[in-house]
PDB file of C-alpha atoms in Angstrom:
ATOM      1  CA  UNK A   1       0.000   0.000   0.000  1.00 54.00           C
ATOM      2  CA  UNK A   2       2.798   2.600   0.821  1.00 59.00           C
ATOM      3  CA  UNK A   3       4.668   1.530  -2.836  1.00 62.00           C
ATOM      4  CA  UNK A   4       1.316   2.424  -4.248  1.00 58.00           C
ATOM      5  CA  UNK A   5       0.518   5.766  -2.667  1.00 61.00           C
ATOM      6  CA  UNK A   6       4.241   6.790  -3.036  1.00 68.00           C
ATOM      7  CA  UNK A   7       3.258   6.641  -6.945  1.00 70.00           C
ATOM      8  CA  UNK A   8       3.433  10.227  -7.838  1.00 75.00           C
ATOM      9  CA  UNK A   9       0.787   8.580 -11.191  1.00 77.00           C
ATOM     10  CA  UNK A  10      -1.574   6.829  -8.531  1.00 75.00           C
ATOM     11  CA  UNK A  11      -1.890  10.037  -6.786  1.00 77.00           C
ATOM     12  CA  UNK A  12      -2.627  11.850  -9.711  1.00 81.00           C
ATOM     13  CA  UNK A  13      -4.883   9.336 -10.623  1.00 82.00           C
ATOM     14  CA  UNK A  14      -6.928   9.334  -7.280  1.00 81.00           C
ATOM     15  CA  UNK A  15      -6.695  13.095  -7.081  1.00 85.00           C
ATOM     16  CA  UNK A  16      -7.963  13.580 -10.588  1.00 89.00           C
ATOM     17  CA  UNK A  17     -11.527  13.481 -10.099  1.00 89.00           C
ATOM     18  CA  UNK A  18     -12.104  15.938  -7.948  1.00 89.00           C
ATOM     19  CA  UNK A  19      -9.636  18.552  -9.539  1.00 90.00           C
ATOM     20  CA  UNK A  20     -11.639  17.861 -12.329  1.00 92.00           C
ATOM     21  CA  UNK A  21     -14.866  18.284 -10.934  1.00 92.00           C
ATOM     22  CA  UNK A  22     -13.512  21.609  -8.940  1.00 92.00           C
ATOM     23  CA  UNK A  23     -12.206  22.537 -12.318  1.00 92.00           C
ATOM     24  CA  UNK A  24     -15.368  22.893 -13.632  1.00 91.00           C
ATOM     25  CA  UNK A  25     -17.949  23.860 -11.298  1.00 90.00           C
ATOM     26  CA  UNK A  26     -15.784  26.506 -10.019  1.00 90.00           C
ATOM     27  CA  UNK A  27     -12.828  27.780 -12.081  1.00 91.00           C
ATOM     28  CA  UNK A  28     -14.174  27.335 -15.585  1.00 92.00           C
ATOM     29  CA  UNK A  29     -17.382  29.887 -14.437  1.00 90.00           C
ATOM     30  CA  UNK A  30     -15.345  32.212 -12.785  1.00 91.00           C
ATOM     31  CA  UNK A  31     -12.944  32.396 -15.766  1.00 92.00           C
ATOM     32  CA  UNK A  32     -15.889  32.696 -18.163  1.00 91.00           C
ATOM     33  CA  UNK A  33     -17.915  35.156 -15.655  1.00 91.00           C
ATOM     34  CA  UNK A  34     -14.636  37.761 -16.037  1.00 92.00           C
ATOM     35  CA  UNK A  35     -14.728  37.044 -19.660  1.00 94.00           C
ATOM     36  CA  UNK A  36     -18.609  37.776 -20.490  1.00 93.00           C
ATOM     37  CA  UNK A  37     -18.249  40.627 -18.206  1.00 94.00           C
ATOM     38  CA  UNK A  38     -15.889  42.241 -21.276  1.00 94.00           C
ATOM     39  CA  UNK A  39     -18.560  42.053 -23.425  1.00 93.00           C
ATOM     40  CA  UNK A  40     -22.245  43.525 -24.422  1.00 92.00           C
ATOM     41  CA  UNK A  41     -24.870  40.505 -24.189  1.00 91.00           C
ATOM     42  CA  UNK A  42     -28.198  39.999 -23.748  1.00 87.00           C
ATOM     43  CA  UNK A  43     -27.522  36.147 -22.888  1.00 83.00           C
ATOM     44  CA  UNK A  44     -28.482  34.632 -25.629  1.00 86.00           C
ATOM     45  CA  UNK A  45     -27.970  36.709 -28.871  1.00 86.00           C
ATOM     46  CA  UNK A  46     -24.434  37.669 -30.262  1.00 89.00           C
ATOM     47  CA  UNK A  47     -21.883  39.093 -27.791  1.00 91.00           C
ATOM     48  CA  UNK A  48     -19.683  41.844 -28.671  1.00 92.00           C
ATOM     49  CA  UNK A  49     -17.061  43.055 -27.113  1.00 93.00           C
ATOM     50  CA  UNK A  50     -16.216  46.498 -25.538  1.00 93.00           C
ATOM     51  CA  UNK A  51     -13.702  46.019 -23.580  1.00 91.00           C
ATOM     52  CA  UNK A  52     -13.777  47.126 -19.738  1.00 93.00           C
ATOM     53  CA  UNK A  53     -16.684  49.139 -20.149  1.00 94.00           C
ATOM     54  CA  UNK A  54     -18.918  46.735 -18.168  1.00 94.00           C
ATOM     55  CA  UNK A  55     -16.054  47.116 -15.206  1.00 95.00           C
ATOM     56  CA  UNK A  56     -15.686  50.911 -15.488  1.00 95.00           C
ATOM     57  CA  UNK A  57     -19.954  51.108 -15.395  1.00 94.00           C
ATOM     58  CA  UNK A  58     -19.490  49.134 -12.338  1.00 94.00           C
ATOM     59  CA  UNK A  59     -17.019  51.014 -10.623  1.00 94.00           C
ATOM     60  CA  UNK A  60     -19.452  53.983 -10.911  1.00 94.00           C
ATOM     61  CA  UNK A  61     -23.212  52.467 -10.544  1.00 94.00           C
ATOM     62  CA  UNK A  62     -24.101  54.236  -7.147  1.00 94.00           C
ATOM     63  CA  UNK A  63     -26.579  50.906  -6.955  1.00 93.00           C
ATOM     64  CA  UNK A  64     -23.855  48.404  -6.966  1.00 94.00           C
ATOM     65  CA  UNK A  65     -22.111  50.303  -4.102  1.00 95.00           C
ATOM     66  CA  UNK A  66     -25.040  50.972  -1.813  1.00 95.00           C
ATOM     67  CA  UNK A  67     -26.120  47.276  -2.521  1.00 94.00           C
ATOM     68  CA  UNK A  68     -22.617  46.472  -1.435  1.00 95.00           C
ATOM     69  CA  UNK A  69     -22.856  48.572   1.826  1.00 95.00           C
ATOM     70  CA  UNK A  70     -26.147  46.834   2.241  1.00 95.00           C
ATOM     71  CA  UNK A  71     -23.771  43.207   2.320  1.00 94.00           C
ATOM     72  CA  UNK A  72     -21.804  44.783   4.354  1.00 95.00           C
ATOM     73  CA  UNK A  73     -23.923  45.514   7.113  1.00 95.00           C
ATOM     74  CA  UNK A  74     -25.181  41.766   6.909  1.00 94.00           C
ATOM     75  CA  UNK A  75     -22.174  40.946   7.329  1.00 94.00           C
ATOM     76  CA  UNK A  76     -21.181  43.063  10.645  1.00 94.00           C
ATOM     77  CA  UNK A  77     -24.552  41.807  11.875  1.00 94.00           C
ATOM     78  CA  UNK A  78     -23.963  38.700  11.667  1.00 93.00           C
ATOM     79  CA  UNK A  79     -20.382  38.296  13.026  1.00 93.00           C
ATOM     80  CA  UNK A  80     -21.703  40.078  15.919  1.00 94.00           C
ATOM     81  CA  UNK A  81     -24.213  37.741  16.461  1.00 94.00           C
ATOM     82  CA  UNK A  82     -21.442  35.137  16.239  1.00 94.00           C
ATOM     83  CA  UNK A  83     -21.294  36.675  20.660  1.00 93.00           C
ATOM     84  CA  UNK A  84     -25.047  35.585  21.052  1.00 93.00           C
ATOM     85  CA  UNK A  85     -24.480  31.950  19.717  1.00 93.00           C
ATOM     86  CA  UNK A  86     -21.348  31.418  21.145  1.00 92.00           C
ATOM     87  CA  UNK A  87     -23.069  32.771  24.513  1.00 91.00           C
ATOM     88  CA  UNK A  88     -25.742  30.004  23.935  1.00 90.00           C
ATOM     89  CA  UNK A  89     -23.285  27.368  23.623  1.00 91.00           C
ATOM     90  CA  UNK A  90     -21.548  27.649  26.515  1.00 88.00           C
ATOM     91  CA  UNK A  91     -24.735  27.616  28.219  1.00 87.00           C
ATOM     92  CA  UNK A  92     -25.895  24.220  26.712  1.00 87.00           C
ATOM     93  CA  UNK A  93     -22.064  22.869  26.822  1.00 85.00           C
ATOM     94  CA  UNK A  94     -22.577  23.107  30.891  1.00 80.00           C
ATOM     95  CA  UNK A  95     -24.942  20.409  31.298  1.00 74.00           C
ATOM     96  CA  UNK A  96     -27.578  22.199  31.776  1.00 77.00           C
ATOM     97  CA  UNK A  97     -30.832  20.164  31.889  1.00 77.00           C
ATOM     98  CA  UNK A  98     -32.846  19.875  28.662  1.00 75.00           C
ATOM     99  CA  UNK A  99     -29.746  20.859  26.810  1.00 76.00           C
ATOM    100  CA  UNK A 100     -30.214  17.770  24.197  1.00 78.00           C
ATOM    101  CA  UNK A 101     -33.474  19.443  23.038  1.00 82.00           C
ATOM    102  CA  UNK A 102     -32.647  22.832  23.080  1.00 82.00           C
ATOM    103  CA  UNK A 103     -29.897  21.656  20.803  1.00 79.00           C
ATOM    104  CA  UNK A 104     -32.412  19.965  18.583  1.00 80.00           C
ATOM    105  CA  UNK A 105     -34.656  23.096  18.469  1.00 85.00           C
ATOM    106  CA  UNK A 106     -31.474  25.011  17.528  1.00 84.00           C
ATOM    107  CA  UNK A 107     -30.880  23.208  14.896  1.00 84.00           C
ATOM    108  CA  UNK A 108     -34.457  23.049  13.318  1.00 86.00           C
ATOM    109  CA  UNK A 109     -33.952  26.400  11.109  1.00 87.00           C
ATOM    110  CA  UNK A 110     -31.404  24.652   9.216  1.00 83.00           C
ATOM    111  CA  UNK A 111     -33.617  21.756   8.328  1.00 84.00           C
ATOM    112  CA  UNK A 112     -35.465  24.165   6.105  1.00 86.00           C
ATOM    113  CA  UNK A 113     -35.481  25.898   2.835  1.00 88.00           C
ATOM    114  CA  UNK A 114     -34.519  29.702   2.525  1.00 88.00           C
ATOM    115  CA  UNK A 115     -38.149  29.715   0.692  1.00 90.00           C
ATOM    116  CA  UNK A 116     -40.169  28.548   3.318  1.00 91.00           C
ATOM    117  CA  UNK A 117     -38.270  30.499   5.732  1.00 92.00           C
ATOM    118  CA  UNK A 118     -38.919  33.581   3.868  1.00 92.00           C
ATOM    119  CA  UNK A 119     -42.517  32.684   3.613  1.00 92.00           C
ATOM    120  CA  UNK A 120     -42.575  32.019   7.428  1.00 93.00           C
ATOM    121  CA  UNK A 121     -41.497  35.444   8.175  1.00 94.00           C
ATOM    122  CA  UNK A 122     -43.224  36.873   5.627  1.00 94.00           C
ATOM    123  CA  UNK A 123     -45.864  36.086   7.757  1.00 94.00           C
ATOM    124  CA  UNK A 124     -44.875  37.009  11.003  1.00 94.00           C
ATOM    125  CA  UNK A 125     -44.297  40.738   9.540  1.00 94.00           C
ATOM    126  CA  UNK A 126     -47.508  40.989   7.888  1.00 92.00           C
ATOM    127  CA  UNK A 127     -48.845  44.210   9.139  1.00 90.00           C
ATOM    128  CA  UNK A 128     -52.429  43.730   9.405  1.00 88.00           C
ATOM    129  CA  UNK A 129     -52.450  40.341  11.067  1.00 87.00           C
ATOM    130  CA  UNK A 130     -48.646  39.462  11.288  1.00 91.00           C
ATOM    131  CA  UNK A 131     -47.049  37.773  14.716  1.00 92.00           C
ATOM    132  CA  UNK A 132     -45.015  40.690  15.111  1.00 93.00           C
ATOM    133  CA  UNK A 133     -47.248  43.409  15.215  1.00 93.00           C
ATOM    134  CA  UNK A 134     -49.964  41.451  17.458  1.00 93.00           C
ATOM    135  CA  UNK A 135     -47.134  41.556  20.057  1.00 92.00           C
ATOM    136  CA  UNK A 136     -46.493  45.074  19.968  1.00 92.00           C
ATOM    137  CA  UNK A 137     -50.054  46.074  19.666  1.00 91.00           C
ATOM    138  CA  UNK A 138     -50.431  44.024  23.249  1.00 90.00           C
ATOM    139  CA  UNK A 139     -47.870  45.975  24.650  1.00 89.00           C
ATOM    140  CA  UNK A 140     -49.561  49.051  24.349  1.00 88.00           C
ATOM    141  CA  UNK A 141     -47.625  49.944  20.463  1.00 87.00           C
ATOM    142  CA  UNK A 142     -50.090  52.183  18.111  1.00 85.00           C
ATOM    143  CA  UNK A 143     -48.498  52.927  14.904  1.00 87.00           C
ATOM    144  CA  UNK A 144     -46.651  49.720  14.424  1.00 90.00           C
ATOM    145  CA  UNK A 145     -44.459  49.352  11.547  1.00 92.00           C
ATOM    146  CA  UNK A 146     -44.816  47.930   8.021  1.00 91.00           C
ATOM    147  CA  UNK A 147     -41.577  45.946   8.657  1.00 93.00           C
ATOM    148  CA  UNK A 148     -40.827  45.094   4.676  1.00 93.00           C
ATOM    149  CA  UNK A 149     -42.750  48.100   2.972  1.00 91.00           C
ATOM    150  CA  UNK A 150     -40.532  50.732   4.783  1.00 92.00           C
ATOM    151  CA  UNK A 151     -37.490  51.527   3.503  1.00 92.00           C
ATOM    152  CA  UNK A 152     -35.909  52.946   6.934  1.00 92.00           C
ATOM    153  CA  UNK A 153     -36.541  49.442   8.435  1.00 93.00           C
ATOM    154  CA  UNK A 154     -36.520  46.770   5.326  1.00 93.00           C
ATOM    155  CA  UNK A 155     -33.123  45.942   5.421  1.00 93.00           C
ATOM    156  CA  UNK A 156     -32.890  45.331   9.224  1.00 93.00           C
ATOM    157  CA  UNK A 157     -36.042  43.371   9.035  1.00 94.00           C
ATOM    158  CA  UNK A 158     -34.570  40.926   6.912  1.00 93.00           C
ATOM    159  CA  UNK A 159     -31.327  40.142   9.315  1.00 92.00           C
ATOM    160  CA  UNK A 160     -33.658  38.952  12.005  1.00 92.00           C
ATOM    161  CA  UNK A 161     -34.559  35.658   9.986  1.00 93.00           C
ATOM    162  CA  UNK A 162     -31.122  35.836   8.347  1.00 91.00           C
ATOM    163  CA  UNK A 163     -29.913  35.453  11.569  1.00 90.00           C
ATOM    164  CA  UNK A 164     -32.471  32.958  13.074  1.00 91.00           C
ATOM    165  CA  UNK A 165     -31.889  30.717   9.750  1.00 90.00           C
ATOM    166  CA  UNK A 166     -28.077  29.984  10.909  1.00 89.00           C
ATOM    167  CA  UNK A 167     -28.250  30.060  14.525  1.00 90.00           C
ATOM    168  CA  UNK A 168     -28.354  26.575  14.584  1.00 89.00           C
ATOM    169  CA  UNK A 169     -25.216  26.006  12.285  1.00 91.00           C
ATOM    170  CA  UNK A 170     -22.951  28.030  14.463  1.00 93.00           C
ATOM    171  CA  UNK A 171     -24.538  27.144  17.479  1.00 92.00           C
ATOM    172  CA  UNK A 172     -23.739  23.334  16.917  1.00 90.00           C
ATOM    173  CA  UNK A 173     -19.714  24.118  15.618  1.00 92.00           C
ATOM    174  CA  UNK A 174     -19.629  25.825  19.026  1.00 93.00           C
ATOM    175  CA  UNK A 175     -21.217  23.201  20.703  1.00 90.00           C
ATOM    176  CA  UNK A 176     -19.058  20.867  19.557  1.00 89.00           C
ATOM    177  CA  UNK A 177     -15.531  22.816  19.849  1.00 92.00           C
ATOM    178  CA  UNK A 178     -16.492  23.515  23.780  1.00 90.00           C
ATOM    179  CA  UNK A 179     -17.046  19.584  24.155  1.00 87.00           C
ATOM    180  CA  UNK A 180     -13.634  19.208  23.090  1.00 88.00           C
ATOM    181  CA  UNK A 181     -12.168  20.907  25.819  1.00 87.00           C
ATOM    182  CA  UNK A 182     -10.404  18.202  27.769  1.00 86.00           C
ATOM    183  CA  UNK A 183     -12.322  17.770  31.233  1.00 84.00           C
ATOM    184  CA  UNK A 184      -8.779  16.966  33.158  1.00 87.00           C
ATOM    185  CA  UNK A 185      -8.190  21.213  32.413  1.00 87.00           C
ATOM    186  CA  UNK A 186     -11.849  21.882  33.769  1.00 86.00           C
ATOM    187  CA  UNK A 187     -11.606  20.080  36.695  1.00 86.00           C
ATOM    188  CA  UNK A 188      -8.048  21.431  37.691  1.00 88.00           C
ATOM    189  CA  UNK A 189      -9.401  25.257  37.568  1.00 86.00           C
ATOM    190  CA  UNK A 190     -11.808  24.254  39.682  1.00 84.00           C
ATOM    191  CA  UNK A 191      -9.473  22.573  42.142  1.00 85.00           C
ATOM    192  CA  UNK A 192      -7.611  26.085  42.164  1.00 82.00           C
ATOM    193  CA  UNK A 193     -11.041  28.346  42.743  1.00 84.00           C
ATOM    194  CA  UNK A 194     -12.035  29.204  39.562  1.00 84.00           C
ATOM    195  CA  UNK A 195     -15.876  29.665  39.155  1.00 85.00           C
ATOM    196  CA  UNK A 196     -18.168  28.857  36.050  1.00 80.00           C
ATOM    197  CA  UNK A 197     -17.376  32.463  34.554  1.00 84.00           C
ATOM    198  CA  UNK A 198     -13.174  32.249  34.872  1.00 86.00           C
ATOM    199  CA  UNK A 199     -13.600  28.920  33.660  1.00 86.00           C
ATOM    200  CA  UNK A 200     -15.319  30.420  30.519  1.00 85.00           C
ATOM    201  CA  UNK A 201     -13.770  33.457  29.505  1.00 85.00           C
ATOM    202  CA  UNK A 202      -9.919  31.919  30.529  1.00 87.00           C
ATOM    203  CA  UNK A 203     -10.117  28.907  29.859  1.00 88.00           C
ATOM    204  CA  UNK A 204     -12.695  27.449  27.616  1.00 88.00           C
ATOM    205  CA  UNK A 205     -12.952  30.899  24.945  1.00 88.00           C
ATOM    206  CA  UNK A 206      -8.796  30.668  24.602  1.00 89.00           C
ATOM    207  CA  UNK A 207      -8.975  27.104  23.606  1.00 88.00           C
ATOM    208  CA  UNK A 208     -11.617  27.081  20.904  1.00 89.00           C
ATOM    209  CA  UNK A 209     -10.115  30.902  19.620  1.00 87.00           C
ATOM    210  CA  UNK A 210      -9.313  29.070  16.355  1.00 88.00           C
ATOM    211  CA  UNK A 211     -12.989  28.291  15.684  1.00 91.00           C
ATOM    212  CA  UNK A 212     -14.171  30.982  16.699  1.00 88.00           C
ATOM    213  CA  UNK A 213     -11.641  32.741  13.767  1.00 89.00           C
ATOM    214  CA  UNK A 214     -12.973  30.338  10.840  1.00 91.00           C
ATOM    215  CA  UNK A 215     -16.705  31.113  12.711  1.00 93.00           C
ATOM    216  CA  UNK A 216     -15.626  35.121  11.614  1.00 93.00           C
ATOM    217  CA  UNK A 217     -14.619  33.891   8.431  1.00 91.00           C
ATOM    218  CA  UNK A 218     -17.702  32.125   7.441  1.00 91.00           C
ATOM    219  CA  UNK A 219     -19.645  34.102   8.637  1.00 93.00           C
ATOM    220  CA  UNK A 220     -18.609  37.468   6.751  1.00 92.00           C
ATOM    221  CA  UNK A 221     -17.968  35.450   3.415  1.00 90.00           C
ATOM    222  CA  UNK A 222     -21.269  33.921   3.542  1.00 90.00           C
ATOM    223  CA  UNK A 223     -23.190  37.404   4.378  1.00 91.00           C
ATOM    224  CA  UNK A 224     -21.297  39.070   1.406  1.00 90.00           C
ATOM    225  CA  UNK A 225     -22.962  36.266  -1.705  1.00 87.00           C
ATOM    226  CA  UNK A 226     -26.319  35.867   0.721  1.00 89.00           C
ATOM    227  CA  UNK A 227     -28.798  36.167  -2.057  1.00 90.00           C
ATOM    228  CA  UNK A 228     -32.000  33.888  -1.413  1.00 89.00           C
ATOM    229  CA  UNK A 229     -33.808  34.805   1.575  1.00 90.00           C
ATOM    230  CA  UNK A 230     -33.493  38.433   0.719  1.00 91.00           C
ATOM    231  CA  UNK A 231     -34.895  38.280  -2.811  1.00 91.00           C
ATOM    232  CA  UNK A 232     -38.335  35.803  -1.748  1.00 91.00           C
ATOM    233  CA  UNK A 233     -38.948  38.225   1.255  1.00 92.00           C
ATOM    234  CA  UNK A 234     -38.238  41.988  -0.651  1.00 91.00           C
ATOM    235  CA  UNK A 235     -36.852  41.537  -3.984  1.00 89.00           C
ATOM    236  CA  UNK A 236     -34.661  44.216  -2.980  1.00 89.00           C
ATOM    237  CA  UNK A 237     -37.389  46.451  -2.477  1.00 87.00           C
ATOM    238  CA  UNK A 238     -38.747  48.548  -1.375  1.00 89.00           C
ATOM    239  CA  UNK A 239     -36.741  51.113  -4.335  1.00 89.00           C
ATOM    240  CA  UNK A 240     -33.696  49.477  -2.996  1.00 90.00           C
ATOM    241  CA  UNK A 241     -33.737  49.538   0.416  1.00 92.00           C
ATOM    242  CA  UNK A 242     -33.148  46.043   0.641  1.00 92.00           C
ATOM    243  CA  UNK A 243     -30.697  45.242  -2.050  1.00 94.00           C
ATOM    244  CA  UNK A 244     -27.461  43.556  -2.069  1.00 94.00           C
ATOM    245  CA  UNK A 245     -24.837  42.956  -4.325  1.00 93.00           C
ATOM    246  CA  UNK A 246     -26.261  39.363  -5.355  1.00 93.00           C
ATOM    247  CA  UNK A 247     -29.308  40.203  -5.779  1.00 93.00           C
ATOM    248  CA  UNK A 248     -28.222  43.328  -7.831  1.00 94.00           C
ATOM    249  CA  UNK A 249     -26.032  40.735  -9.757  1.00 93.00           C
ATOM    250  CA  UNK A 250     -29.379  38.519 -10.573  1.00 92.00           C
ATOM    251  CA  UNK A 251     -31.612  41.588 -11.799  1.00 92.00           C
ATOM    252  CA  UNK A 252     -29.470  43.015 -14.162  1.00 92.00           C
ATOM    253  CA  UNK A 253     -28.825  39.378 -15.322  1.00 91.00           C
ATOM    254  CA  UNK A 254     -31.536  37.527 -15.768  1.00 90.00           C
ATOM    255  CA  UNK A 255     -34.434  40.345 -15.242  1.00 90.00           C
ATOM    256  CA  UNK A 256     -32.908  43.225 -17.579  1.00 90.00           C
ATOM    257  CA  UNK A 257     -30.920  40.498 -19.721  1.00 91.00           C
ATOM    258  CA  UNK A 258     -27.964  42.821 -19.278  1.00 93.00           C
ATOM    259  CA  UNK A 259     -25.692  39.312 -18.680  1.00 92.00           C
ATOM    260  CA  UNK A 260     -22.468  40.838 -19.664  1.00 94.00           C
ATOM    261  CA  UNK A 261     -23.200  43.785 -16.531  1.00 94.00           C
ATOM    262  CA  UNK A 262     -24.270  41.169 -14.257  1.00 93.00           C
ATOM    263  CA  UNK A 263     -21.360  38.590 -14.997  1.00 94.00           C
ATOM    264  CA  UNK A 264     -19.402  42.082 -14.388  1.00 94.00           C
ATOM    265  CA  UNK A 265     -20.983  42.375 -11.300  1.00 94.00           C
ATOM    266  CA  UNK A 266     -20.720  38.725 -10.016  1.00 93.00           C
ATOM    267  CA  UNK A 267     -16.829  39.166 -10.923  1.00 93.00           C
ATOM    268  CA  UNK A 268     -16.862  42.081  -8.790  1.00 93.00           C
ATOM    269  CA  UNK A 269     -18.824  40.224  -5.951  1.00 93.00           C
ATOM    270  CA  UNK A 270     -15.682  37.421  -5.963  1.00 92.00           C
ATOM    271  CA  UNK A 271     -13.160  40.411  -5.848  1.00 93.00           C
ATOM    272  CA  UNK A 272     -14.598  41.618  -2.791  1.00 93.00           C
ATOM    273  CA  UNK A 273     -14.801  38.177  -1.142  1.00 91.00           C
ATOM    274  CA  UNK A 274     -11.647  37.931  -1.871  1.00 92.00           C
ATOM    275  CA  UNK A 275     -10.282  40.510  -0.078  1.00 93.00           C
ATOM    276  CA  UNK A 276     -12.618  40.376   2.656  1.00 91.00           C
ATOM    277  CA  UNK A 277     -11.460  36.401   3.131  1.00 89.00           C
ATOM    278  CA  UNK A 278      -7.828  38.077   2.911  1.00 91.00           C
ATOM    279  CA  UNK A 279      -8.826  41.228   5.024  1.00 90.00           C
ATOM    280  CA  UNK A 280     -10.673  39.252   7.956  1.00 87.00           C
ATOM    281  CA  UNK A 281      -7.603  36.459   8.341  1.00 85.00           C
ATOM    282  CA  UNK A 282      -5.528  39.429   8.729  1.00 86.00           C
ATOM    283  CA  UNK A 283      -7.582  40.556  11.207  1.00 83.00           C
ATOM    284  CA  UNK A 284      -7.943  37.508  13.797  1.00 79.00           C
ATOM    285  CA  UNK A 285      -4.613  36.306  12.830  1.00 75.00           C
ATOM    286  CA  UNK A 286      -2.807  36.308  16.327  1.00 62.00           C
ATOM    287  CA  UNK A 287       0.811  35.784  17.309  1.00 53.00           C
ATOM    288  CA  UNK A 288      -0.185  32.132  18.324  1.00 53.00           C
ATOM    289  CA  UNK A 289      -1.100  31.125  15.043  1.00 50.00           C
ATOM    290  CA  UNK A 290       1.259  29.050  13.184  1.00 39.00           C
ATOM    291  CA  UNK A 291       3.985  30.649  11.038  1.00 38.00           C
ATOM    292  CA  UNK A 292       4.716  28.463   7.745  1.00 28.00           C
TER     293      UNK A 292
END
């Protein structure tokens, strides 16, 4: 077995597939994205070129940059709320009782589709006879809000099921990372005085830092492309409130057939995850990480 998988061939040959496969589902579109993003296309007639005039138009469309500040926001809210789920997992990680369910409860959002999650909430914000408004009106709230017809509030209403729909996911990598902690270093601090909140913030917190890094990372990455949810519930709408840069991407695509502006824009959309994967592992990078 070692002769074999010392064969430089055999690992080529094993390895293959999948570079294959990676090849192209990922690198072929991405190529071809930049590429149709050089020309003038309706996505389906005759493409011409014109250079980086799709690229320039991007640079300046005031829409593609406000729909980008919109991702960004996402994004800040939900690394924040990275603190809230990592604050529920040390809860259920101390044996509390009923911790198994509330674990399974957890991870119930993430059993369903973005569409029926947007149709959930949907519902809960009606403003006539939505969930949300019910409970405000019983605490004594008159002119409650029209949660996804207002612009000043649209956006924000959205990251509360954005939010809710991943709670679980994170929740459970916590989980799981603070169940790793070996019980032998537990049990010493306790020997030496430490109570359940030293025990937390010095012990337990340093030793799952790394996940809580990748946590950042996925988190910021995966706010940045979030297109789904956002486009059942508002579309974008109202004029814009709601938009973000994938969502901008699919209009001008597939709704204005302007594909060679939208494969511009979903080109731009990968330079700025780019650098935002680059900027945020610059920014949790610590002097304990490993040097290669």
């Amino acid at each position: 077995m070692k002769n074999v998988m010392s064969n430089k061939f055999v690992i080529t040959l094993y390895t293959l597939p999948a570079l294959l496969l990676i090849l192209v589902l990922i690198y072929i579109p991405i190529t071809l994205s930049g590429y149709y993003g050089l020309m003038d296309w309706d996505g389906i007639g005759e493409m011409k070129f014109i250079g980086l005039e799709n690229y320039v138009t991007l640079v300046q469309d005031k829409v593609f940059w406000t729909s980008t500040w919109h991702s960004f926001q996402l994004a800040i809210f939900s690394a924040v709320s990275l603190l809230l789920y990592l604050g529920i997992s040390l809860v259920l990680a101390s044996k509390i009782k009923g911790s198994d369910l509330l674990r399974k409860i957890y991870l119930i959002p993430m059993l369903l589709s973005s569409v029926a999650i947007a149709q959930l909430w949907m519902k809960i914000f009606d403003p006539n006879n939505g969930m949300a408004n019910r409970l405000l009106e019983i605490f004594g709230v008159e002119n409650t809000p029209l949660w996804l017809a207002d612009p000043e509030i649209a956006l924000y209403s959205i990251f509360i099921p954005v939010i809710w729909q991943y709670a679980g996911f994170y929740i459970l990598i916590y989980y799981a990372a603070l169940k790793n902690v070996p019980d032998e270093v537990i049990e010493a601090a306790k020997i030496d005085g430490a109570n359940a909140l030293q025990i937390a913030f010095r012990i337990k917190l340093p030793l799952i830092s790394g996940i809580f890094k990748v946590t950042i990372m996925l988190a910021v990455v995966g706010s940045l492309k979030y297109f789904d949810l956002i486009y059942v519930m508002t579309g974008g709408g109202p004029n814009g409130a709601s938009e973000v840069m994938a969502s901008y991407m699919y209009k001008e695509a597939f709704k204005l057939n302007n594909f060679g502006y939208g494969s511009a824009l979903g080109f731009g959309l990968l330079v700025i995850c780019l650098v935002m994967t680059w900027l945020t592992s610059k920014l949790t990078k610590s002097n304990d990480d490993v040097q290669f």
